[in-house]
Short mmCIF file of C-alpha atoms (C1' of nucleotides) in Angstrom, two decimals:
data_model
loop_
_atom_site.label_atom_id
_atom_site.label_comp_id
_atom_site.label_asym_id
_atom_site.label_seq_id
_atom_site.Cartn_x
_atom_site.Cartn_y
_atom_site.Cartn_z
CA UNK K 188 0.00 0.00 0.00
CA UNK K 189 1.07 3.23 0.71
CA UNK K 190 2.48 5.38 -2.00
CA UNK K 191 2.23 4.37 -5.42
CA UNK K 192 5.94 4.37 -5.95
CA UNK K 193 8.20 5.02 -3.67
CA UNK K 194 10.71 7.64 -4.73
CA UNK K 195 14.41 7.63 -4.39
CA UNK K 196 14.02 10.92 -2.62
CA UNK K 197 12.59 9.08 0.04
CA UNK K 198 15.57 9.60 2.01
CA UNK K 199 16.00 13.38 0.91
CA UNK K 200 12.87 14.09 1.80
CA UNK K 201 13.15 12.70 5.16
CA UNK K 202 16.13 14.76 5.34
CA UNK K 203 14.22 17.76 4.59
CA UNK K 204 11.82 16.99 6.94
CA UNK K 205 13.84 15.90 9.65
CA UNK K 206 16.45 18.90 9.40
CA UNK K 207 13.21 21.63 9.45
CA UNK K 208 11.51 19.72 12.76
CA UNK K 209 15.05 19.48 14.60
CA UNK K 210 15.63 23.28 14.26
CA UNK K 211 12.49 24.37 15.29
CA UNK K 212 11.84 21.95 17.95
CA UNK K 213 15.73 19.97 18.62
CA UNK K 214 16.95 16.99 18.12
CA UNK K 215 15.47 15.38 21.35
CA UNK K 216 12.17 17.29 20.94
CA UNK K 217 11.22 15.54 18.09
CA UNK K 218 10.13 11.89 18.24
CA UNK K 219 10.63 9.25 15.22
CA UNK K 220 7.17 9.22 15.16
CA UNK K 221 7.17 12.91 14.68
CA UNK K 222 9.69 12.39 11.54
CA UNK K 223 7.59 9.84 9.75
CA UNK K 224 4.37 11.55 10.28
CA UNK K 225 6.09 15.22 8.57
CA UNK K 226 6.66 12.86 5.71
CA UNK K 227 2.86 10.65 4.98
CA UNK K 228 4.89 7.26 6.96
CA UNK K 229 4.43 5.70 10.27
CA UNK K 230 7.94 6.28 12.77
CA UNK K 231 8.97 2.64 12.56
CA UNK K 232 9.09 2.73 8.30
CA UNK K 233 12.21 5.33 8.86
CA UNK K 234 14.48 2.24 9.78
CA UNK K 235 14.14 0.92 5.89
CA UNK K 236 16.38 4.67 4.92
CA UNK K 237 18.54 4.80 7.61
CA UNK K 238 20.20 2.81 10.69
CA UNK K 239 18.54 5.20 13.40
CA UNK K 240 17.39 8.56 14.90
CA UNK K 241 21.31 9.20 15.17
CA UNK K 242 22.31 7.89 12.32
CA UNK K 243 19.71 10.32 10.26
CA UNK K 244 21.10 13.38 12.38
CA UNK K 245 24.98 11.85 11.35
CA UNK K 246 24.08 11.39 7.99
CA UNK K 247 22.74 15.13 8.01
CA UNK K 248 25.53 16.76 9.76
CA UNK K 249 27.86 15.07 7.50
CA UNK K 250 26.22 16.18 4.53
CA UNK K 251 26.33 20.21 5.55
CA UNK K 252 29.81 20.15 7.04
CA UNK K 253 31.08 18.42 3.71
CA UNK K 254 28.76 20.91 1.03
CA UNK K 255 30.42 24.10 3.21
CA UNK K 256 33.53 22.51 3.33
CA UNK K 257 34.08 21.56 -0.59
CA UNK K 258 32.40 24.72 -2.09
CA UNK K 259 33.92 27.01 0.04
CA UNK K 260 37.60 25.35 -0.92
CA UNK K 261 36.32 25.40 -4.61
CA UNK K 262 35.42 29.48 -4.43
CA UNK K 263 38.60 30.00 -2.50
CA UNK K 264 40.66 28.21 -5.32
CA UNK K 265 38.81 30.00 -8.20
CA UNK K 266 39.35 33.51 -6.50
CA UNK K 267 41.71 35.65 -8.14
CA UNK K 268 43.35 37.43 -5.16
CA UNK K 269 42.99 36.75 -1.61
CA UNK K 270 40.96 39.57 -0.72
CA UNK K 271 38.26 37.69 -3.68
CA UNK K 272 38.69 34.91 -2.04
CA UNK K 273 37.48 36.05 1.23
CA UNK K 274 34.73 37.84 -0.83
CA UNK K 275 33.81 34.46 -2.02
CA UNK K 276 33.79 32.92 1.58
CA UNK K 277 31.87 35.79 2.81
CA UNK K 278 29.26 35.13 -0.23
CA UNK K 279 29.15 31.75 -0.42
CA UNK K 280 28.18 31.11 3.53
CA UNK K 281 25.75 33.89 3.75
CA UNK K 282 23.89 32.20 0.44
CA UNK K 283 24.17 29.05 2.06
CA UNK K 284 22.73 30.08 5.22
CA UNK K 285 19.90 32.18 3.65
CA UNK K 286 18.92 29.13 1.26
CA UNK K 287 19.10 26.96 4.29
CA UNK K 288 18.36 28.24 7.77
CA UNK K 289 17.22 24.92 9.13
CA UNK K 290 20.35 23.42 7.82
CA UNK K 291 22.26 26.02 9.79
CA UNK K 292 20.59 25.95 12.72
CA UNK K 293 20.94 22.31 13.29
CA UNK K 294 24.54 22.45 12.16
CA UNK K 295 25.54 24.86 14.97
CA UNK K 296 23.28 23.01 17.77
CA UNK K 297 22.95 19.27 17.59
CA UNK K 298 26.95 18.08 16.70
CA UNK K 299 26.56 17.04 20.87
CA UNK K 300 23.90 14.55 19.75
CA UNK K 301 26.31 12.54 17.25
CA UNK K 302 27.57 9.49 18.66
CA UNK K 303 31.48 9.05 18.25
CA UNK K 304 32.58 7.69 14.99
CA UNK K 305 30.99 10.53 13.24
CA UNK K 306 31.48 12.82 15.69
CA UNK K 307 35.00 13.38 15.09
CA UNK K 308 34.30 13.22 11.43
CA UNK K 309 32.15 16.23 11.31
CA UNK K 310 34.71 18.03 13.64
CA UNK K 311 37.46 17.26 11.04
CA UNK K 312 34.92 18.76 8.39
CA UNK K 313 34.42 21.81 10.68
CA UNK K 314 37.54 22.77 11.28
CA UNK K 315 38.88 22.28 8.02
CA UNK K 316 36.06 24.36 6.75
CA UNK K 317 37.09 27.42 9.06
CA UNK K 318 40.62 26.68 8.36
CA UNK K 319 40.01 27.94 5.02
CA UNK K 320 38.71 31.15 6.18
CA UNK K 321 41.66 31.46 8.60
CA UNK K 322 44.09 30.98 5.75
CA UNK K 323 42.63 33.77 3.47
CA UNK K 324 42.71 36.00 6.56
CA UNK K 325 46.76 34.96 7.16
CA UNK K 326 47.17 35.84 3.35
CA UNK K 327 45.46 39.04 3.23
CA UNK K 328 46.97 40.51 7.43
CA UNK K 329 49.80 38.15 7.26
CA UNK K 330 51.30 39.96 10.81
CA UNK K 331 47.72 39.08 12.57
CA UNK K 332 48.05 36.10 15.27
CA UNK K 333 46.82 33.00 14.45
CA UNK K 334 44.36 32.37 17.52
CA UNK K 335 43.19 35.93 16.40
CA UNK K 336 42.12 34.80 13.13
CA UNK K 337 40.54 31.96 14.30
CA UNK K 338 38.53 34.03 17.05
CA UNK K 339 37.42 36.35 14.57
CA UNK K 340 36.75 33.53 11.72
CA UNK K 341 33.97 32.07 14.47
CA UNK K 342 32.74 35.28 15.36
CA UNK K 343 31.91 35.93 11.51
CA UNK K 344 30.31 32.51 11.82
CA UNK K 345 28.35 33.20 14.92
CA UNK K 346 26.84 36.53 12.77
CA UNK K 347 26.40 34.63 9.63
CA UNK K 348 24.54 32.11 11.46
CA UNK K 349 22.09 34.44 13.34
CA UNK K 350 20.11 34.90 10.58
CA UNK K 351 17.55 31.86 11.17
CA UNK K 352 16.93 33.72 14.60
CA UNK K 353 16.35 36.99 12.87
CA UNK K 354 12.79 36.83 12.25
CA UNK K 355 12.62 37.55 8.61
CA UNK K 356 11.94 41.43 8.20
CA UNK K 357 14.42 41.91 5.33
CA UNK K 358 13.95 40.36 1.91
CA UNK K 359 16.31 37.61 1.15
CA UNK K 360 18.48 40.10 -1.13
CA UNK K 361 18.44 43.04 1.49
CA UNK K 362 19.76 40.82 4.33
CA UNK K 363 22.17 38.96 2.57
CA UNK K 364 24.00 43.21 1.74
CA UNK K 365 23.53 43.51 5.42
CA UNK K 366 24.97 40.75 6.52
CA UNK K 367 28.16 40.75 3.82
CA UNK K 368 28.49 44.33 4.78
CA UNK K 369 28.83 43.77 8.82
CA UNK K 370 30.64 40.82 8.50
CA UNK K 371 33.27 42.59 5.90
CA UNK K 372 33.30 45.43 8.61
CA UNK K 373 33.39 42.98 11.04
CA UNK K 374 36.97 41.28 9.70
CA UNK K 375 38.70 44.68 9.36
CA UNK K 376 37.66 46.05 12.63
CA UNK K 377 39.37 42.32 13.78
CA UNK K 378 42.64 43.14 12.61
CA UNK K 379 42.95 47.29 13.11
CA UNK K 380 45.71 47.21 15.28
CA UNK Y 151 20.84 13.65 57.20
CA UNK Y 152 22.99 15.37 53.99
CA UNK Y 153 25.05 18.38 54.47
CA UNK Y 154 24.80 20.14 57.86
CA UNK Y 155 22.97 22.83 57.34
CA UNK Y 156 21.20 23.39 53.72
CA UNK Y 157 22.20 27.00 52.39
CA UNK Y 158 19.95 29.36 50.96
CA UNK Y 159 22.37 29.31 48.09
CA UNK Y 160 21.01 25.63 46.95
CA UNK Y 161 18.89 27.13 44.58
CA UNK Y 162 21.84 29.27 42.78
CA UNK Y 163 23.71 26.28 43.33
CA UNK Y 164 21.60 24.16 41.42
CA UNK Y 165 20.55 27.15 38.60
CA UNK Y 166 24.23 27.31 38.30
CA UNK Y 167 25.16 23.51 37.75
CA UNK Y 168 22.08 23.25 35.40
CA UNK Y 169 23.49 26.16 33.05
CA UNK Y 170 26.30 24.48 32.31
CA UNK Y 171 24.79 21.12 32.21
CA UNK Y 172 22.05 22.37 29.67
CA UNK Y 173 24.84 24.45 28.21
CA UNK Y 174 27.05 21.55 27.63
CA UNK Y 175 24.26 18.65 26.33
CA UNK Y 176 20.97 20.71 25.76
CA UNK Y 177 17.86 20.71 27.85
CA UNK Y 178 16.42 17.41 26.84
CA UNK Y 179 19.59 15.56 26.78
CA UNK Y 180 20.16 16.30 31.06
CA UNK Y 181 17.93 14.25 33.51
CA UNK Y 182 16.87 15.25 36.60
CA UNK Y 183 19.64 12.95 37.65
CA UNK Y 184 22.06 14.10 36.56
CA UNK Y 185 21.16 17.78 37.81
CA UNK Y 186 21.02 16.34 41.07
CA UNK Y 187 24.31 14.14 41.26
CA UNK Y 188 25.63 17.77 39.87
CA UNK Y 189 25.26 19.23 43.57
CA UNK Y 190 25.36 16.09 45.57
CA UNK Y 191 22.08 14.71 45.73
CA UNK Y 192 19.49 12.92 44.35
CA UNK Y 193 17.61 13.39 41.35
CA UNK Y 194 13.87 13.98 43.13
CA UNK Y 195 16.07 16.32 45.68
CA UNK Y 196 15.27 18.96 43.29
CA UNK Y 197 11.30 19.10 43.99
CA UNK Y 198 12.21 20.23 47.12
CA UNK Y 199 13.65 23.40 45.44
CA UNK Y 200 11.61 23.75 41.98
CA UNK Y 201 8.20 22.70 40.52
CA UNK Y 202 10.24 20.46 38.36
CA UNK Y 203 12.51 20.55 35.29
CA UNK Y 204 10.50 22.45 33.25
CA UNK Y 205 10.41 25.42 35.69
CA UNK Y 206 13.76 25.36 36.71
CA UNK Y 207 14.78 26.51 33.60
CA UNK Y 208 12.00 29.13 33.11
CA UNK Y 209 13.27 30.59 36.07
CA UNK Y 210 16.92 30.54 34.98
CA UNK Y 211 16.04 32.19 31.40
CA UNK Y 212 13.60 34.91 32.91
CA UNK Y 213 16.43 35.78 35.33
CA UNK Y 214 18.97 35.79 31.90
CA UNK Y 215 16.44 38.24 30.30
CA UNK Y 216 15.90 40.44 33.26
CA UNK Y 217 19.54 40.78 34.11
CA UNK Y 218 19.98 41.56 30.40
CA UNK Y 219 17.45 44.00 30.33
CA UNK Y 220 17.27 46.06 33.24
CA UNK Y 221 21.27 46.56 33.00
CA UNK Y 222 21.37 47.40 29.70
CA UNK Y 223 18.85 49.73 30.35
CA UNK Y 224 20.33 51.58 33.27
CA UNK Y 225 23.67 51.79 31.04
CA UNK Y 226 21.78 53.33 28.41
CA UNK Y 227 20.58 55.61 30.34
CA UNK Y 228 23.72 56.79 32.82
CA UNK Y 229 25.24 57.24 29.17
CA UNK Y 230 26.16 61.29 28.06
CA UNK Y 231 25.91 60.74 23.78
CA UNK Y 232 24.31 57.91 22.06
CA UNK Y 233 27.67 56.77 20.65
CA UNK Y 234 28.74 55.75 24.46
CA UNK Y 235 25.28 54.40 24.94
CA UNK Y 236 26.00 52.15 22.01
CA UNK Y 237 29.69 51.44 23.49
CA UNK Y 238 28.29 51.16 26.82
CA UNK Y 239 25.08 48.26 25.46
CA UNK Y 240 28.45 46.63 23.61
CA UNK Y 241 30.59 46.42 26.46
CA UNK Y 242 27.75 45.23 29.05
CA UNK Y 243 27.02 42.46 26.51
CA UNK Y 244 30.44 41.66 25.93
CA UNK Y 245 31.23 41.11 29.53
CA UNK Y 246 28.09 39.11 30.37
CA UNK Y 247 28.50 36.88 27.33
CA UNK Y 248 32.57 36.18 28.26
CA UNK Y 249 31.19 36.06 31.92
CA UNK Y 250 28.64 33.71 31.55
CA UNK Y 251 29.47 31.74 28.68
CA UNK Y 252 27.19 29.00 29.93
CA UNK Y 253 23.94 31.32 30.44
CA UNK Y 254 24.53 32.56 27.24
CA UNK Y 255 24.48 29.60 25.39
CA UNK Y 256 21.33 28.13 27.31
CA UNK Y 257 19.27 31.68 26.54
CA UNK Y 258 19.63 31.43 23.02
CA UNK Y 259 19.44 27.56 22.44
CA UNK Y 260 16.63 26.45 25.16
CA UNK Y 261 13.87 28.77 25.32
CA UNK Y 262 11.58 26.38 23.05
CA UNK Y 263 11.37 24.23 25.84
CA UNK Y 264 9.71 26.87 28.29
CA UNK Y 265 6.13 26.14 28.81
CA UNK Y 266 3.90 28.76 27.92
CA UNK Y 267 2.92 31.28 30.45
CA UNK Y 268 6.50 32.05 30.98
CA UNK Y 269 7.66 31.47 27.39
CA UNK Y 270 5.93 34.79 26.61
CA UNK Y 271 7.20 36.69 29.17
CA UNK Y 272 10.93 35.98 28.66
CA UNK Y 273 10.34 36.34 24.72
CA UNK Y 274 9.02 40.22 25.87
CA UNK Y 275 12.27 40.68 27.98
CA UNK Y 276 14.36 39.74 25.02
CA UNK Y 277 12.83 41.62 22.80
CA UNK Y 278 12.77 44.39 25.01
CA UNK Y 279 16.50 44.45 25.08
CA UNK Y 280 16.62 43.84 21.95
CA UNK Y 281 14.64 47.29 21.26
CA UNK Y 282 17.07 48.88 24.02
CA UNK Y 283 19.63 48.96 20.71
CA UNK Y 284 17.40 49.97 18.23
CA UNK Y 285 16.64 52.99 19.66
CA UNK Y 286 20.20 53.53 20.38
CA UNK Y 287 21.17 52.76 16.86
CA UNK Y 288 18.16 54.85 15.52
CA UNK Y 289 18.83 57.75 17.25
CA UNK Y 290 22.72 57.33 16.07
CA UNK Y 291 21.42 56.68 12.56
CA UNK Y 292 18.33 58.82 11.74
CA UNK Y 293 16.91 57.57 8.38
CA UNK Y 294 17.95 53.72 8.59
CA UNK Y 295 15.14 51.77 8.49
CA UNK Y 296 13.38 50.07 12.05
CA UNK Y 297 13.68 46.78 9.88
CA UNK Y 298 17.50 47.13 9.09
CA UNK Y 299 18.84 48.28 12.47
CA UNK Y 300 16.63 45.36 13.98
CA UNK Y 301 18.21 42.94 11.66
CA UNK Y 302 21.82 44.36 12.30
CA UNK Y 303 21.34 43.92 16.17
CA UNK Y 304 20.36 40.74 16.06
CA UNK Y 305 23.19 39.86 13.93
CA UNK Y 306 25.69 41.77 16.22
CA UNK Y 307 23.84 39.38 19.10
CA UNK Y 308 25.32 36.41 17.03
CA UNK Y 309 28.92 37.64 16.91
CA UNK Y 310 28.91 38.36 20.49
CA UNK Y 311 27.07 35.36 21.55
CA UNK Y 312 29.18 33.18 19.16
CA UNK Y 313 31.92 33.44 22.12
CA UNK Y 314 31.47 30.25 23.80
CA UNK Y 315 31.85 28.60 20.87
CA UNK Y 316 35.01 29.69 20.11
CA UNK Y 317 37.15 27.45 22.06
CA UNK Y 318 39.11 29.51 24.69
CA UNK Y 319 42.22 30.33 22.47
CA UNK Y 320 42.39 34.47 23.15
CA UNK Y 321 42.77 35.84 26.67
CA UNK Y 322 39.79 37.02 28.24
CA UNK Y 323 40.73 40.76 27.49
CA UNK Y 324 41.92 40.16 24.39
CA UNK Y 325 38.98 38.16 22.84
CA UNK Y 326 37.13 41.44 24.72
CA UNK Y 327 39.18 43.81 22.98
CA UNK Y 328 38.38 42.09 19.69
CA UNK Y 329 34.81 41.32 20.11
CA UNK Y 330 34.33 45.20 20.64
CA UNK Y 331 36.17 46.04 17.54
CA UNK Y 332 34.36 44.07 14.68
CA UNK Y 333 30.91 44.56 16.87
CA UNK Y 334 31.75 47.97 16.40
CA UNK Y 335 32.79 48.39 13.05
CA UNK Y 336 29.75 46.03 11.81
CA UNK Y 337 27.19 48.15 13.12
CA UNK Y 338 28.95 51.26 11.19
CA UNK Y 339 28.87 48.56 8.22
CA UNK Y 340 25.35 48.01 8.46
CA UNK Y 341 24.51 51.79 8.08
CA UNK Y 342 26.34 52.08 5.24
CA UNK Y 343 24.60 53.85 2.01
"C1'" DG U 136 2.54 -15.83 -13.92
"C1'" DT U 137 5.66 -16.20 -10.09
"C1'" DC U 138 9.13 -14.80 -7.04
"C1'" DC U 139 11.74 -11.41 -4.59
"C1'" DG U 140 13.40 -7.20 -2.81
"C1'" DA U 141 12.00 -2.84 -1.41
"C1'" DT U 142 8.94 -0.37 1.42
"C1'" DG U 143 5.17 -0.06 4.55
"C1'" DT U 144 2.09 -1.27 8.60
"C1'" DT U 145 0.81 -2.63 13.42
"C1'" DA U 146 2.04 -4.84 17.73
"C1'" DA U 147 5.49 -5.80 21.13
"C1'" DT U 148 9.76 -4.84 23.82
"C1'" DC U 149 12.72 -2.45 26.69
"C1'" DA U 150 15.06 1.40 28.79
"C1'" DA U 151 15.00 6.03 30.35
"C1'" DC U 152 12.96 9.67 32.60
"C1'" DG U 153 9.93 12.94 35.08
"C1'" DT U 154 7.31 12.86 38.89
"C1'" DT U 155 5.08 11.38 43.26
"C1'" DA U 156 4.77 8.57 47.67
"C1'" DA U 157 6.40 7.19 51.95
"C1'" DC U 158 9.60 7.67 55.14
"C1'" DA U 159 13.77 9.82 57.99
"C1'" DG U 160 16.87 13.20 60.20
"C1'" DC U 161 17.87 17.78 61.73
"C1'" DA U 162 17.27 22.47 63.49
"C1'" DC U 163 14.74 25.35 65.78
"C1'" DC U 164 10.71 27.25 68.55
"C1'" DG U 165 7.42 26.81 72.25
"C1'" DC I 149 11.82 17.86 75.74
"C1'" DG I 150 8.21 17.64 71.88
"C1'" DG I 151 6.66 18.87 67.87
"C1'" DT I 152 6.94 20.91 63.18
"C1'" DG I 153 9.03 22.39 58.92
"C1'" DC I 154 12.61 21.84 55.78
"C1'" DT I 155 15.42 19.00 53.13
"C1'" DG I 156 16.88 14.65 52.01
"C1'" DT I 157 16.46 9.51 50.63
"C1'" DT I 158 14.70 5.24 48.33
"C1'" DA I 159 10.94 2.83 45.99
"C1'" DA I 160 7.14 2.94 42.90
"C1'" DC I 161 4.38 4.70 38.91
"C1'" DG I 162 3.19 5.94 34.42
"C1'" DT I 163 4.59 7.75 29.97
"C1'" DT I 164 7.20 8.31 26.25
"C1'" DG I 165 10.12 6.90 22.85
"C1'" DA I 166 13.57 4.18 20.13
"C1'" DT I 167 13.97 -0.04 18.24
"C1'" DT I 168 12.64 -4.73 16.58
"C1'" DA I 169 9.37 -8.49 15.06
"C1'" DA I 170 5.93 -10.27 12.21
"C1'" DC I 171 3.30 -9.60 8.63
"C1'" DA I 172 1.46 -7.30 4.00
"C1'" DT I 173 1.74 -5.13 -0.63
"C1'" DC I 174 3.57 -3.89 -4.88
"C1'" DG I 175 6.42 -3.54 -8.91
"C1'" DG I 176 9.62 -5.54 -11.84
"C1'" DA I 177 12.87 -9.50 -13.43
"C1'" DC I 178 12.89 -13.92 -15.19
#
DNA sequence: GTCCGATGTTAATCAACGTTAACAGCACCG
DNA sequence: CGGTGCTGTTAACGTTGATTAACATCGGAC
């Protein structure tokens, strides 16, 4: 029964789903049940797309920490000088954070909820991730302390990634000037002597 | 039996313990155990102290939201120019957020797991600080938009608030010092032509 | 046409957790 | 002293929730 045929976007759209209920709700506040019912299933038919609750939250966590990770080192590359290439950065995170608040959201909050292999995983991804911005930064104030850039790389993050709390009274193309304008500010002000 | 003489500080005791439990693995993922093994007791201990888990942390985010408030209000006002009322929001939020790292992180992550009656009334305290900078920043900048400087303070929120996060690399004063400085500069970003 | 794997469903299991009950010691007040 | 709150403890209760078992359907490969 059920649908006529089941898609392979199953899994996606459980994703979906799944990502959208954990950021408004957590990762503990919603209930396999919960999951199967935002997509037309029951909670047990979940367990036929992935291994469990964790798992699905793994599996998701993986998946943003490797999409930021890989475009951002892809813009970086293609960027003609490094003050481009932290243009790029700076464009690239605040499109993907716009296009994806959930994704964000959930990405900053539930890593704690990851058992251990993948844990560590995602960390790797993380870091590697804001490693990139730290290297642009080195490039571009090349007398700036390390644990400086790195401060200032996560504060960028931390006002990148506000936005899903911002309760949406800018259009999507006035917010994303706002935000590449602070955060631009932002870096400068980090390394005025 | 237990300790000699109970303390009227149990209840700050536990608060305390609980912020950086909740801080550290979320609401949902503490039990009441583990609050109570926290301070050296049992888990139903804590009845004797709150109406349960549920208020305990409504308490501990209304007194987040007041503290937030009322101070930020009274530095407002003791301030000579809107420019040092600005400085003097920045710096009161900069030393509460690298004071309380803990408290910080619970007030922005947990407050969808307030029940209602007091869910309301800490969501009017935060967005009565909230407004505490807009009129700063509105007075400072004249024709900016409500929308925009709304946007820009909750994005300044994120840097600051992005702090405990940011794995302890930078001295106290210096991550301080450099919090100020792109907070600063941002908000001139965000007014901008 | 039949068989099989993929995808669901409902019913059962098992652990964890919030909360309440029943009971005990201690300090302090008359 | 004798009680009376206050603050603990352990045991019991009831719910919720993740996971698994047993069973059904359907579409496509042969």
């Amino acid at each position: 029964m059920a649908e006529a045929t089941a898609p392979p976007t199953r899994r996606l759209e459980i994703l979906s789903a799944a990502a959208e209920l954990f950021a408004r709700r957590g990762y503990h506040g919603v209930s396999i049940g919960d999951l199967g019912r935002a997509v037309g299933l029951t909670g047990p038919a979940l367990y036929r797309h992935f291994r469990g609750k964790e798992a699905l939250l793994a599996e998701m966590l993986l998946d943003i920490s490797e999409r930021l990770l890989t475009e951002g080192g892809r813009r970086v590359e293609a960027a003609e000088s490094p003050a481009l290439a932290l243009d790029a950065l700076l464009r690239w995170h605040i499109d993907f954070a716009l296009d994806n608040p959930a994704l964000i959201t959930v990405h900053v909050r539930e890593l704690g909820n990851v058992p251990q292999p993948q844990r560590r995983e995602i960390r790797r991804l993380q870091r590697a991730y804001a490693e990139e911005w730290v290297k642009v930064l080195r490039v571009i104030h090349p007398d700036a302390a390390d644990d400086r850039a790195r401060s200032a790389t996560h504060a960028v993050f931390g006002l990148l990634n506000s936005t899903p709390h911002s309760t949406g009274d800018l259009s999507r193309d006035a917010m994303a000037g706002l935000l590449h304008a602070m955060a631009s500010d932002a870096l400068t002000g980090a390394f005025r002597s």
